[in-house]
Amino acid sequence: MSATTRTIALALACIFFAGGSAPSAPQAYRQTGPSVSVAAEAVERGRLLTSLACAGCHATGATGDSPMPAATPLRQIAHRYPLDQLEEAFAEGLVTTHPEMPPYAFRASEIDDIIAYLETLKAGK
């Protein structure tokens, strides 16, 4: 038995013989959905990503005009289109009929974060 294994076994024995119990799973793992902090982190990453990739043309916040008047604010896009369709469009690569808009293709994790952020815009948060 290695020294590390003996140390772990001794620690567990102390917990159980001292009348304690093994630590329970963290709250986030016992919930059926993601913890609030995990969801909030996704929203923040989505907000940052849209501010970097989209804010040159689109209004990316809950208020304000788009820097490029023809570019629809993201909050309006969130209301106009089902978010699952936008998720698919992000995965396939955003290509529009507007020549000014560069094509974008996002990674799956980025898409999840953008959708999380768009959900907050749709909810008016």
Tab-separated table of C-alpha atoms in Angstrom:
chain	number	residue	atom	x	y	z
A	1	MET	CA	0.000	0.000	0.000
A	2	SER	CA	1.469	3.369	-0.982
A	3	ALA	CA	1.896	6.237	1.455
A	4	THR	CA	-0.833	8.218	-0.323
A	5	THR	CA	-3.293	5.340	-0.123
A	6	ARG	CA	-2.500	4.849	3.604
A	7	THR	CA	-3.042	8.557	4.245
A	8	ILE	CA	-6.418	8.528	2.504
A	9	ALA	CA	-7.479	5.350	4.332
A	10	LEU	CA	-6.430	6.848	7.673
A	11	ALA	CA	-8.349	10.070	6.979
A	12	LEU	CA	-11.502	8.138	6.058
A	13	ALA	CA	-11.176	5.949	9.147
A	14	CYS	CA	-10.867	9.048	11.334
A	15	ILE	CA	-14.014	10.517	9.808
A	16	PHE	CA	-16.096	7.388	10.268
A	17	PHE	CA	-14.783	6.341	13.679
A	18	ALA	CA	-15.081	9.846	15.066
A	19	GLY	CA	-18.815	9.734	14.481
A	20	GLY	CA	-18.697	11.910	11.400
A	21	SER	CA	-19.641	11.041	7.907
A	22	ALA	CA	-18.089	11.440	4.533
A	23	PRO	CA	-18.636	14.854	3.015
A	24	SER	CA	-21.705	15.063	0.851
A	25	ALA	CA	-21.666	16.083	-2.799
A	26	PRO	CA	-21.558	19.825	-3.407
A	27	GLN	CA	-24.952	21.450	-3.880
A	28	ALA	CA	-24.337	22.092	-7.588
A	29	TYR	CA	-24.024	18.348	-8.232
A	30	ARG	CA	-27.231	17.494	-6.378
A	31	GLN	CA	-29.360	19.900	-8.381
A	32	THR	CA	-31.118	18.793	-11.521
A	33	GLY	CA	-29.868	21.798	-13.504
A	34	PRO	CA	-26.744	23.922	-13.508
A	35	SER	CA	-26.046	25.996	-10.439
A	36	VAL	CA	-26.840	29.675	-10.547
A	37	SER	CA	-23.171	30.579	-10.664
A	38	VAL	CA	-22.513	28.246	-13.620
A	39	ALA	CA	-25.459	29.763	-15.511
A	40	ALA	CA	-24.362	33.292	-14.611
A	41	GLU	CA	-20.846	32.548	-15.834
A	42	ALA	CA	-22.226	31.311	-19.170
A	43	VAL	CA	-24.300	34.478	-19.526
A	44	GLU	CA	-21.264	36.639	-18.784
A	45	ARG	CA	-19.114	34.762	-21.302
A	46	GLY	CA	-21.882	35.198	-23.891
A	47	ARG	CA	-22.122	38.907	-23.121
A	48	LEU	CA	-18.355	39.300	-23.514
A	49	LEU	CA	-18.301	37.266	-26.713
A	50	THR	CA	-21.087	39.303	-28.314
A	51	SER	CA	-19.422	42.521	-27.215
A	52	LEU	CA	-16.260	41.406	-29.021
A	53	ALA	CA	-17.757	39.765	-32.106
A	54	CYS	CA	-20.992	41.685	-32.656
A	55	ALA	CA	-20.867	45.106	-30.992
A	56	GLY	CA	-19.062	46.743	-33.898
A	57	CYS	CA	-22.382	46.721	-35.740
A	58	HIS	CA	-25.132	45.527	-33.357
A	59	ALA	CA	-26.359	46.886	-30.049
A	60	THR	CA	-25.545	43.979	-27.758
A	61	GLY	CA	-27.096	45.215	-24.520
A	62	ALA	CA	-30.587	45.519	-23.146
A	63	THR	CA	-30.797	49.127	-24.379
A	64	GLY	CA	-29.209	51.390	-26.919
A	65	ASP	CA	-28.956	51.772	-30.653
A	66	SER	CA	-26.756	49.730	-32.941
A	67	PRO	CA	-23.599	51.516	-34.131
A	68	MET	CA	-24.622	50.504	-37.645
A	69	PRO	CA	-28.271	51.577	-38.075
A	70	ALA	CA	-29.098	48.678	-40.416
A	71	ALA	CA	-27.857	46.127	-37.838
A	72	THR	CA	-30.708	44.900	-35.675
A	73	PRO	CA	-30.021	45.048	-31.915
A	74	LEU	CA	-29.411	41.578	-30.482
A	75	ARG	CA	-32.299	42.003	-28.033
A	76	GLN	CA	-34.672	42.312	-31.011
A	77	ILE	CA	-33.101	39.307	-32.729
A	78	ALA	CA	-33.661	37.306	-29.521
A	79	HIS	CA	-37.369	38.151	-29.732
A	80	ARG	CA	-37.763	37.628	-33.498
A	81	TYR	CA	-36.255	34.186	-33.847
A	82	PRO	CA	-36.570	31.003	-31.799
A	83	LEU	CA	-33.291	30.639	-29.938
A	84	ASP	CA	-32.926	27.006	-31.005
A	85	GLN	CA	-32.926	28.169	-34.638
A	86	LEU	CA	-30.315	30.795	-33.815
A	87	GLU	CA	-28.267	28.116	-32.084
A	88	GLU	CA	-28.316	26.067	-35.281
A	89	ALA	CA	-27.389	29.103	-37.380
A	90	PHE	CA	-24.450	29.862	-35.085
A	91	ALA	CA	-23.252	26.270	-35.433
A	92	GLU	CA	-23.494	26.286	-39.224
A	93	GLY	CA	-21.893	29.692	-39.524
A	94	LEU	CA	-23.760	32.959	-39.680
A	95	VAL	CA	-24.013	34.130	-43.232
A	96	THR	CA	-26.488	36.830	-44.150
A	97	THR	CA	-27.502	38.666	-47.253
A	98	HIS	CA	-25.861	41.770	-45.814
A	99	PRO	CA	-22.444	42.125	-47.462
A	100	GLU	CA	-21.143	44.162	-44.518
A	101	MET	CA	-21.595	41.271	-42.073
A	102	PRO	CA	-18.630	38.937	-41.988
A	103	PRO	CA	-19.351	35.201	-41.764
A	104	TYR	CA	-19.051	33.848	-38.243
A	105	ALA	CA	-18.739	30.280	-37.030
A	106	PHE	CA	-18.658	29.671	-33.299
A	107	ARG	CA	-17.516	26.702	-31.221
A	108	ALA	CA	-20.197	24.711	-29.381
A	109	SER	CA	-19.251	26.149	-25.999
A	110	GLU	CA	-19.374	29.680	-27.396
A	111	ILE	CA	-22.800	29.031	-28.893
A	112	ASP	CA	-24.102	27.817	-25.535
A	113	ASP	CA	-22.812	30.994	-23.902
A	114	ILE	CA	-24.272	33.265	-26.601
A	115	ILE	CA	-27.664	31.558	-26.331
A	116	ALA	CA	-27.547	31.894	-22.528
A	117	TYR	CA	-26.914	35.619	-22.970
A	118	LEU	CA	-29.634	36.001	-25.618
A	119	GLU	CA	-32.068	34.291	-23.238
A	120	THR	CA	-31.430	37.048	-20.704
A	121	LEU	CA	-32.015	39.695	-23.370
A	122	LYS	CA	-35.248	37.979	-24.378
A	123	ALA	CA	-36.352	37.868	-20.750
A	124	GLY	CA	-35.503	41.548	-20.373
A	125	LYS	CA	-32.852	41.006	-17.690
